[in-house]
GROMACS .gro file of C-alpha atoms in nm:
model
  425
    1ALA     CA    1  -1.771   4.939   3.480
    2LYS     CA    2  -1.947   5.096   3.184
    3GLU     CA    3  -2.083   4.949   2.862
    4GLY     CA    4  -1.728   4.962   2.724
    5ILE     CA    5  -1.663   4.626   2.892
    6SER     CA    6  -1.899   4.467   2.642
    7GLY     CA    7  -1.741   4.650   2.350
    8GLU     CA    8  -1.991   4.938   2.360
    9GLU     CA    9  -2.196   4.886   2.044
   10GLY     CA   10  -2.076   4.546   1.923
   11GLY     CA   11  -2.235   4.297   2.167
   12ASN     CA   12  -2.049   4.091   2.423
   13VAL     CA   13  -1.674   4.054   2.394
   14GLU     CA   14  -1.681   3.673   2.367
   15THR     CA   15  -1.900   3.689   2.057
   16GLN     CA   16  -1.680   3.959   1.905
   17VAL     CA   17  -1.361   3.764   1.970
   18GLU     CA   18  -1.511   3.452   1.811
   19LEU     CA   19  -1.609   3.653   1.503
   20MET     CA   20  -1.269   3.821   1.491
   21ASP     CA   21  -1.093   3.483   1.507
   22ASP     CA   22  -1.303   3.356   1.215
   23MET     CA   23  -1.213   3.666   1.014
   24ALA     CA   24  -0.847   3.673   1.115
   25VAL     CA   25  -0.704   3.459   0.836
   26ASN     CA   26  -0.856   3.668   0.557
   27SER     CA   27  -0.808   4.004   0.722
   28ASP     CA   28  -0.444   3.941   0.814
   29GLU     CA   29  -0.357   3.901   0.445
   30GLU     CA   30  -0.467   4.262   0.392
   31MET     CA   31  -0.282   4.405   0.689
   32GLY     CA   32   0.065   4.554   0.680
   33SER     CA   33   0.130   4.686   1.028
   34GLY     CA   34   0.399   4.552   1.257
   35ASN     CA   35   0.144   4.491   1.529
   36ASP     CA   36  -0.058   4.262   1.303
   37ASN     CA   37   0.252   4.060   1.219
   38ASP     CA   38   0.324   4.018   1.589
   39GLU     CA   39  -0.030   3.892   1.650
   40GLU     CA   40   0.003   3.651   1.357
   41ASP     CA   41   0.338   3.524   1.485
   42ASP     CA   42   0.193   3.464   1.832
   43GLU     CA   43  -0.097   3.269   1.684
   44LEU     CA   44   0.140   3.067   1.466
   45LEU     CA   45   0.363   2.980   1.759
   46SER     CA   46   0.071   2.864   1.972
   47THR     CA   47  -0.067   2.656   1.683
   48GLU     CA   48   0.272   2.498   1.620
   49ALA     CA   49   0.300   2.413   1.990
   50VAL     CA   50  -0.040   2.240   1.984
   51ASP     CA   51   0.038   2.050   1.662
   52GLU     CA   52   0.374   1.935   1.795
   53GLU     CA   53   0.210   1.807   2.112
   54LEU     CA   54  -0.058   1.635   1.905
   55ARG     CA   55   0.206   1.467   1.687
   56ARG     CA   56   0.396   1.344   1.991
   57LYS     CA   57   0.085   1.195   2.154
   58ILE     CA   58  -0.023   1.021   1.834
   59GLN     CA   59   0.321   0.869   1.802
   60GLU     CA   60   0.295   0.747   2.162
   61ALA     CA   61  -0.046   0.598   2.091
   62LEU     CA   62   0.088   0.418   1.787
   63GLY     CA   63   0.383   0.291   1.988
   64ASN     CA   64   0.166   0.165   2.274
   65SER     CA   65  -0.086   0.001   2.044
   66GLY     CA   66   0.187  -0.175   1.847
   67ASN     CA   67   0.342  -0.326   2.164
   68GLY     CA   68   0.685  -0.198   2.067
   69ASP     CA   69   0.704  -0.390   1.736
   70GLU     CA   70   0.696  -0.080   1.517
   71HIS     CA   71   1.075  -0.078   1.490
   72GLU     CA   72   1.078  -0.434   1.356
   73ALA     CA   73   0.803  -0.348   1.108
   74SER     CA   74   0.988  -0.040   0.997
   75ALA     CA   75   1.311  -0.237   0.953
   76SER     CA   76   1.142  -0.507   0.746
   77GLY     CA   77   0.962  -0.253   0.533
   78GLU     CA   78   0.622  -0.403   0.606
   79GLU     CA   79   0.324  -0.209   0.744
   80GLU     CA   80   0.187  -0.335   1.075
   81GLU     CA   81  -0.181  -0.421   1.092
   82PHE     CA   82  -0.372  -0.370   1.419
   83ASP     CA   83  -0.616  -0.628   1.543
   84ASP     CA   84  -0.961  -0.522   1.666
   85GLU     CA   85  -0.852  -0.485   2.026
   86GLN     CA   86  -0.551  -0.272   1.937
   87MET     CA   87  -0.761  -0.057   1.703
   88GLU     CA   88  -1.017   0.006   1.976
   89VAL     CA   89  -0.742   0.115   2.215
   90PHE     CA   90  -0.596   0.335   1.943
   91ASP     CA   91  -0.936   0.496   1.866
   92ASP     CA   92  -0.991   0.573   2.234
   93LYS     CA   93  -0.648   0.725   2.259
   94LEU     CA   94  -0.704   0.941   1.948
   95ALA     CA   95  -1.039   1.061   2.084
   96GLU     CA   96  -0.869   1.158   2.409
   97ILE     CA   97  -0.591   1.343   2.223
   98PHE     CA   98  -0.832   1.542   2.004
   99GLN     CA   99  -1.043   1.629   2.307
  100GLN     CA  100  -0.731   1.765   2.477
  101LYS     CA  101  -0.648   1.970   2.168
  102LYS     CA  102  -1.001   2.111   2.158
  103GLN     CA  103  -0.972   2.205   2.525
  104MET     CA  104  -0.638   2.377   2.461
  105LYS     CA  105  -0.798   2.589   2.187
  106GLN     CA  106  -1.086   2.679   2.416
  107ASP     CA  107  -0.837   2.778   2.687
  108ILE     CA  108  -0.649   3.002   2.440
  109ARG     CA  109  -0.975   3.165   2.330
  110GLY     CA  110  -1.077   3.216   2.690
  111LEU     CA  111  -0.743   3.381   2.758
  112LYS     CA  112  -0.795   3.617   2.464
  113ILE     CA  113  -1.136   3.713   2.596
  114SER     CA  114  -0.990   3.777   2.941
  115PHE     CA  115  -0.720   4.000   2.792
  116VAL     CA  116  -0.975   4.201   2.592
  117ASN     CA  117  -1.200   4.240   2.897
  118PHE     CA  118  -0.908   4.353   3.109
  119LYS     CA  119  -0.799   4.614   2.852
  120LEU     CA  120  -1.155   4.742   2.819
  121ARG     CA  121  -1.176   4.780   3.197
  122VAL     CA  122  -0.854   4.982   3.193
  123LEU     CA  123  -0.999   5.203   2.918
  124ASP     CA  124  -1.313   5.252   3.127
  125LEU     CA  125  -1.093   5.375   3.411
  126VAL     CA  126  -0.922   5.617   3.170
  127ASP     CA  127  -1.260   5.747   3.057
  128VAL     CA  128  -1.376   5.793   3.416
  129PHE     CA  129  -1.057   5.981   3.500
  130LEU     CA  130  -1.083   6.213   3.198
  131THR     CA  131  -1.448   6.282   3.282
  132ARG     CA  132  -1.407   6.340   3.656
  133GLN     CA  133  -1.060   6.496   3.655
  134PRO     CA  134  -1.055   6.697   3.329
  135GLU     CA  135  -0.834   6.969   3.478
  136SER     CA  136  -0.557   6.732   3.589
  137PRO     CA  137  -0.219   6.777   3.415
  138LEU     CA  138  -0.206   6.395   3.396
  139VAL     CA  139  -0.440   6.428   3.098
  140LEU     CA  140  -0.129   6.517   2.896
  141LEU     CA  141   0.018   6.176   2.981
  142LEU     CA  142  -0.296   5.980   2.895
  143LEU     CA  143  -0.369   6.136   2.555
  144PRO     CA  144  -0.056   6.015   2.372
  145MET     CA  145  -0.105   5.665   2.516
  146LEU     CA  146  -0.462   5.662   2.382
  147LEU     CA  147  -0.345   5.778   2.039
  148ASP     CA  148  -0.071   5.512   2.030
  149LEU     CA  149  -0.326   5.245   2.121
  150ILE     CA  150  -0.562   5.362   1.846
  151ARG     CA  151  -0.284   5.356   1.587
  152SER     CA  152  -0.156   5.012   1.688
  153THR     CA  153  -0.504   4.852   1.671
  154THR     CA  154  -0.636   5.030   1.361
  155LYS     CA  155  -0.604   4.727   1.131
  156ASP     CA  156  -0.607   4.460   1.401
  157SER     CA  157  -0.940   4.278   1.377
  158ARG     CA  158  -0.871   4.081   1.697
  159ASN     CA  159  -0.855   4.401   1.901
  160LYS     CA  160  -1.142   4.587   1.734
  161PRO     CA  161  -1.339   4.631   2.062
  162ILE     CA  162  -1.031   4.791   2.219
  163HIS     CA  163  -0.971   5.017   1.917
  164ASP     CA  164  -1.335   5.132   1.909
  165ARG     CA  165  -1.341   5.205   2.281
  166ALA     CA  166  -1.016   5.404   2.273
  167PHE     CA  167  -1.134   5.591   1.962
  168SER     CA  168  -1.461   5.683   2.136
  169ILE     CA  169  -1.277   5.819   2.441
  170ALA     CA  170  -1.036   6.025   2.230
  171SER     CA  171  -1.318   6.164   2.013
  172ALA     CA  172  -1.528   6.289   2.306
  173ARG     CA  173  -1.569   6.666   2.321
  174ARG     CA  174  -1.478   6.798   2.665
  175SER     CA  175  -1.564   7.142   2.794
  176LYS     CA  176  -1.312   7.158   3.078
  177LEU     CA  177  -0.940   7.177   3.002
  178PRO     CA  178  -0.630   7.053   3.184
  179VAL     CA  179  -0.443   7.319   3.383
  180GLY     CA  180  -0.119   7.352   3.574
  181PHE     CA  181   0.110   7.196   3.313
  182GLU     CA  182   0.428   7.332   3.160
  183THR     CA  183   0.371   7.520   2.834
  184LYS     CA  184   0.654   7.327   2.669
  185ASP     CA  185   0.486   6.997   2.756
  186GLY     CA  186   0.163   7.116   2.597
  187ILE     CA  187   0.339   7.236   2.280
  188ASP     CA  188   0.534   6.911   2.256
  189LEU     CA  189   0.215   6.707   2.280
  190LEU     CA  190   0.041   6.928   2.023
  191THR     CA  191   0.339   6.888   1.789
  192SER     CA  192   0.314   6.511   1.827
  193ILE     CA  193  -0.059   6.519   1.747
  194HIS     CA  194  -0.001   6.719   1.427
  195GLU     CA  195   0.274   6.479   1.319
  196ARG     CA  196   0.043   6.183   1.377
  197ALA     CA  197  -0.236   6.355   1.184
  198ARG     CA  198  -0.013   6.398   0.877
  199ARG     CA  199   0.024   6.018   0.869
  200ALA     CA  200  -0.336   5.931   0.961
  201SER     CA  201  -0.467   5.611   0.802
  202ASP     CA  202  -0.818   5.737   0.720
  203LYS     CA  203  -1.048   6.038   0.746
  204PRO     CA  204  -1.223   5.939   1.075
  205THR     CA  205  -0.883   5.903   1.241
  206LEU     CA  206  -0.767   6.235   1.097
  207MET     CA  207  -1.078   6.417   1.221
  208MET     CA  208  -1.037   6.257   1.565
  209MET     CA  209  -0.681   6.395   1.563
  210SER     CA  210  -0.819   6.735   1.461
  211ASN     CA  211  -1.054   6.727   1.760
  212VAL     CA  212  -0.774   6.632   2.001
  213ALA     CA  213  -0.541   6.896   1.850
  214MET     CA  214  -0.800   7.169   1.897
  215TYR     CA  215  -0.866   7.053   2.253
  216MET     CA  216  -0.495   7.077   2.337
  217ALA     CA  217  -0.457   7.408   2.153
  218ARG     CA  218  -0.733   7.558   2.368
  219ALA     CA  219  -0.572   7.415   2.682
  220VAL     CA  220  -0.230   7.561   2.595
  221VAL     CA  221  -0.370   7.907   2.517
  222GLU     CA  222  -0.582   7.911   2.833
  223ASN     CA  223  -0.278   7.806   3.034
  224ASP     CA  224  -0.040   8.052   2.862
  225PRO     CA  225  -0.182   8.310   2.615
  226SER     CA  226   0.169   8.392   2.494
  227ALA     CA  227   0.186   8.045   2.335
  228GLU     CA  228  -0.065   8.135   2.062
  229PRO     CA  229   0.206   8.211   1.797
  230ALA     CA  230   0.359   7.867   1.855
  231ILE     CA  231   0.019   7.703   1.796
  232TYR     CA  232  -0.027   7.905   1.478
  233ASP     CA  233   0.313   7.785   1.358
  234LEU     CA  234   0.206   7.423   1.409
  235TYR     CA  235  -0.110   7.468   1.205
  236ARG     CA  236   0.087   7.650   0.937
  237ALA     CA  237   0.339   7.362   0.921
  238SER     CA  238   0.051   7.117   0.876
  239LEU     CA  239  -0.091   7.342   0.604
  240THR     CA  240   0.246   7.339   0.426
  241ASP     CA  241   0.253   6.959   0.452
  242PHE     CA  242  -0.099   6.940   0.306
  243MET     CA  243  -0.020   7.171   0.014
  244THR     CA  244   0.329   7.057  -0.081
  245ARG     CA  245   0.353   6.685   0.000
  246LYS     CA  246   0.156   6.454  -0.227
  247ALA     CA  247   0.146   6.172   0.028
  248SER     CA  248   0.013   6.399   0.304
  249GLN     CA  249  -0.304   6.265   0.470
  250MET     CA  250  -0.426   6.614   0.562
  251ILE     CA  251  -0.760   6.747   0.435
  252SER     CA  252  -0.912   7.094   0.450
  253ASP     CA  253  -1.159   6.985   0.722
  254PHE     CA  254  -0.866   6.942   0.962
  255PHE     CA  255  -0.840   7.323   0.965
  256MET     CA  256  -1.200   7.429   0.892
  257VAL     CA  257  -1.382   7.223   1.156
  258PRO     CA  258  -1.177   7.355   1.452
  259ALA     CA  259  -1.233   7.710   1.326
  260SER     CA  260  -1.609   7.652   1.328
  261ARG     CA  261  -1.600   7.517   1.685
  262THR     CA  262  -1.361   7.759   1.852
  263GLN     CA  263  -1.470   8.073   2.032
  264PRO     CA  264  -1.477   8.392   1.815
  265THR     CA  265  -1.203   8.540   2.034
  266HIS     CA  266  -0.971   8.256   1.920
  267LEU     CA  267  -1.042   8.285   1.546
  268LEU     CA  268  -0.752   8.519   1.468
  269PRO     CA  269  -0.488   8.244   1.406
  270PHE     CA  270  -0.726   8.074   1.164
  271TRP     CA  271  -0.785   8.406   0.984
  272ARG     CA  272  -0.412   8.435   0.932
  273LEU     CA  273  -0.396   8.074   0.818
  274ALA     CA  274  -0.661   8.142   0.552
  275ALA     CA  275  -0.460   8.437   0.423
  276VAL     CA  276  -0.145   8.223   0.401
  277ALA     CA  277  -0.330   7.943   0.218
  278ILE     CA  278  -0.439   8.179  -0.060
  279ALA     CA  279  -0.123   8.389  -0.080
  280GLU     CA  280   0.117   8.095  -0.096
  281TYR     CA  281  -0.081   7.815  -0.261
  282GLY     CA  282  -0.369   7.982  -0.449
  283HIS     CA  283  -0.142   8.067  -0.741
  284PRO     CA  284  -0.091   7.823  -1.032
  285LEU     CA  285   0.174   7.552  -0.982
  286LYS     CA  286   0.248   7.656  -0.623
  287ALA     CA  287   0.068   7.362  -0.462
  288VAL     CA  288   0.174   7.004  -0.530
  289ASN     CA  289  -0.114   6.965  -0.778
  290VAL     CA  290  -0.426   7.147  -0.901
  291PHE     CA  291  -0.653   6.969  -0.655
  292ARG     CA  292  -0.451   7.102  -0.362
  293GLN     CA  293  -0.461   7.449  -0.518
  294VAL     CA  294  -0.841   7.427  -0.522
  295GLN     CA  295  -0.831   7.308  -0.162
  296ALA     CA  296  -0.643   7.625  -0.064
  297TYR     CA  297  -0.946   7.827  -0.175
  298THR     CA  298  -1.186   7.584  -0.009
  299LEU     CA  299  -0.994   7.605   0.318
  300ALA     CA  300  -0.985   7.986   0.315
  301ALA     CA  301  -1.355   8.012   0.232
  302GLY     CA  302  -1.443   7.758   0.501
  303ILE     CA  303  -1.258   7.955   0.767
  304PHE     CA  304  -1.397   8.286   0.643
  305SER     CA  305  -1.752   8.147   0.665
  306ASN     CA  306  -1.727   8.221   1.038
  307VAL     CA  307  -1.720   8.595   0.965
  308SER     CA  308  -2.073   8.645   1.098
  309ARG     CA  309  -1.958   8.523   1.441
  310LEU     CA  310  -1.721   8.820   1.466
  311GLU     CA  311  -2.023   9.045   1.518
  312THR     CA  312  -2.049   8.909   1.872
  313LEU     CA  313  -1.710   9.065   1.957
  314ASP     CA  314  -1.682   9.412   2.106
  315ASP     CA  315  -1.373   9.489   1.900
  316THR     CA  316  -1.283   9.340   1.561
  317LYS     CA  317  -0.988   9.568   1.478
  318GLN     CA  318  -0.741   9.281   1.515
  319PHE     CA  319  -0.913   9.106   1.223
  320ALA     CA  320  -0.877   9.404   0.988
  321GLU     CA  321  -0.518   9.342   0.878
  322PRO     CA  322  -0.547   8.964   0.815
  323THR     CA  323  -0.874   9.026   0.629
  324LYS     CA  324  -0.703   9.284   0.410
  325LYS     CA  325  -0.418   9.040   0.339
  326LEU     CA  326  -0.664   8.762   0.264
  327LEU     CA  327  -0.868   8.964   0.012
  328SER     CA  328  -0.572   9.129  -0.160
  329GLY     CA  329  -0.399   8.791  -0.177
  330LEU     CA  330  -0.718   8.642  -0.319
  331GLN     CA  331  -0.728   8.901  -0.596
  332SER     CA  332  -0.366   8.838  -0.684
  333ALA     CA  333  -0.404   8.459  -0.686
  334VAL     CA  334  -0.724   8.462  -0.892
  335LEU     CA  335  -0.574   8.707  -1.144
  336ASP     CA  336  -0.266   8.487  -1.187
  337THR     CA  337  -0.486   8.181  -1.226
  338VAL     CA  338  -0.708   8.342  -1.491
  339LYS     CA  339  -0.406   8.464  -1.688
  340PHE     CA  340  -0.249   8.118  -1.660
  341VAL     CA  341  -0.551   7.922  -1.789
  342VAL     CA  342  -0.581   8.127  -2.110
  343SER     CA  343  -0.208   8.094  -2.183
  344GLU     CA  344  -0.015   7.814  -2.353
  345LYS     CA  345   0.128   7.718  -2.014
  346ASN     CA  346  -0.206   7.562  -1.925
  347LYS     CA  347  -0.153   7.282  -2.177
  348ASN     CA  348   0.038   6.975  -2.067
  349SER     CA  349   0.327   6.933  -2.311
  350ALA     CA  350   0.307   6.553  -2.301
  351SER     CA  351  -0.067   6.485  -2.311
  352GLY     CA  352  -0.197   6.812  -2.452
  353LYS     CA  353  -0.464   6.821  -2.178
  354LEU     CA  354  -0.539   7.131  -1.973
  355VAL     CA  355  -0.351   7.161  -1.644
  356ILE     CA  356  -0.644   7.351  -1.492
  357ASP     CA  357  -0.962   7.232  -1.662
  358GLN     CA  358  -1.313   7.375  -1.661
  359GLN     CA  359  -1.421   7.194  -1.345
  360ARG     CA  360  -1.123   7.305  -1.135
  361LEU     CA  361  -1.139   7.662  -1.264
  362ARG     CA  362  -1.512   7.680  -1.191
  363GLU     CA  363  -1.447   7.565  -0.833
  364ILE     CA  364  -1.178   7.829  -0.783
  365LEU     CA  365  -1.393   8.112  -0.926
  366GLN     CA  366  -1.708   8.004  -0.741
  367THR     CA  367  -1.531   7.974  -0.405
  368SER     CA  368  -1.363   8.313  -0.458
  369SER     CA  369  -1.694   8.477  -0.548
  370GLN     CA  370  -1.860   8.339  -0.234
  371LEU     CA  371  -1.574   8.453  -0.012
  372ILE     CA  372  -1.582   8.804  -0.157
  373ALA     CA  373  -1.960   8.827  -0.119
  374LYS     CA  374  -1.942   8.729   0.249
  375SER     CA  375  -1.672   8.985   0.319
  376VAL     CA  376  -1.870   9.266   0.157
  377LYS     CA  377  -2.192   9.172   0.339
  378SER     CA  378  -2.021   9.143   0.677
  379ASN     CA  379  -2.110   9.423   0.920
  380ALA     CA  380  -1.784   9.368   1.105
  381LEU     CA  381  -1.551   9.381   0.805
  382ASN     CA  382  -1.748   9.560   0.531
  383SER     CA  383  -1.531   9.873   0.526
  384VAL     CA  384  -1.208   9.673   0.528
  385ALA     CA  385  -1.333   9.455   0.242
  386LYS     CA  386  -1.427   9.748   0.020
  387LYS     CA  387  -1.085   9.907   0.066
  388ALA     CA  388  -0.905   9.581  -0.007
  389LEU     CA  389  -1.105   9.492  -0.318
  390GLN     CA  390  -0.978   9.723  -0.591
  391PRO     CA  391  -1.033   9.577  -0.942
  392SER     CA  392  -0.786   9.712  -1.197
  393ALA     CA  393  -0.793   9.732  -1.574
  394GLU     CA  394  -0.574   9.423  -1.583
  395TRP     CA  395  -0.831   9.238  -1.371
  396THR     CA  396  -1.117   9.328  -1.608
  397GLU     CA  397  -0.917   9.244  -1.921
  398ALA     CA  398  -0.819   8.905  -1.781
  399PHE     CA  399  -1.180   8.805  -1.722
  400ASP     CA  400  -1.284   8.932  -2.066
  401ALA     CA  401  -1.014   8.713  -2.219
  402LEU     CA  402  -1.129   8.414  -2.012
  403SER     CA  403  -1.496   8.450  -2.111
  404GLN     CA  404  -1.389   8.450  -2.478
  405SER     CA  405  -1.135   8.167  -2.449
  406PRO     CA  406  -1.209   7.866  -2.674
  407SER     CA  407  -1.127   7.630  -2.387
  408PHE     CA  408  -1.366   7.789  -2.135
  409SER     CA  409  -1.630   7.998  -2.319
  410SER     CA  410  -1.845   7.685  -2.363
  411SER     CA  411  -1.908   7.679  -1.987
  412LYS     CA  412  -2.198   7.909  -1.899
  413ALA     CA  413  -2.109   7.884  -1.530
  414ILE     CA  414  -1.756   8.016  -1.594
  415VAL     CA  415  -1.884   8.297  -1.818
  416ASN     CA  416  -2.136   8.403  -1.549
  417LEU     CA  417  -1.867   8.394  -1.282
  418CYS     CA  418  -1.642   8.609  -1.503
  419ASN     CA  419  -1.914   8.873  -1.531
  420SER     CA  420  -1.974   8.860  -1.156
  421LEU     CA  421  -1.610   8.886  -1.054
  422LYS     CA  422  -1.536   9.174  -1.289
  423ASN     CA  423  -1.755   9.392  -1.068
  424ILE     CA  424  -1.630   9.294  -0.723
  425ASP     CA  425  -1.636   9.651  -0.597
   0.00000   0.00000   0.00000
């Protein structure tokens, strides 16, 4: 077996389990998952069983040492006093009972260690299988089990070695893809991964999900190229969740990182996703809050930063239309945003504060300026960009009004960006 049997980076399992047991009482108070409650209940039951046994044996020792007179003493209301010989017998009996209890605890701890070692050995077998049989359709059965295991042990300090090992296996980047599976099975698994990602507990888990989702997306497309629209729909649904649901755990990196790692020939769905992000959520009050609106621009710019990789393709005509939609949508969204921030609508009626303040507006304008500059400088899409970017009189007037606005003219960065964006052609 591999190093996973010793918990990979955390030393031997026995030491880890001892540490986890010491931490368990404090950490359990901060945990809310059903799995943690189950672990706590199991521990409580075993402790109660030991204490009950201890109580019974102490009572027996008292009974034996008192030669059966405890009932008479109890009835008379007087406490019985042991002589030296009885006390010595009682002390020996207590020492024996406590030694038995200590042994029982050691046996329970040993059992825990055995369970952890066994689970780590199983995970090692999973890792070996995924490494040596990456093209097997059984990969589709193992992945959801791994993800379930990771989720169920996320906040479980007792099973941290298991969680870390499973997380490491799921996070590994694999070059070979599973083949020979039904397209529906692949889409169903990918749907499940996206649903899990929307409820991810933290960023590392979310990015691990992003890695697994991209891995399965590649496998599905390689297995059945006609499934690409279905994959795009899944990413678009996750984008909608990110932009419209405040409790969504999605972040822009979930979409940008896969785009940076995929082959240029597979960038088209991400190009379309960038266009949708700007067109639907780049306008004021369309996203759930201003931060998510800013993230729509960040996401689009992050995806579009791969534009230089398109130069490796023999034909980039398929990117022309989504690029045109992206840039025209960008112009429309930025124009609406600029007109909004200089209007009375930008003031919160209750607090009087700006809905879109200087910092958020600067981020939107700066990201837009960078995206436009990359499109114009691109050898692959230069002509498309110049046709799509057509500043109007309304565009120029809006930026003039912004640079003179009392709420924003104090920011030199915003004024400079206004002057830059007025001349996007």
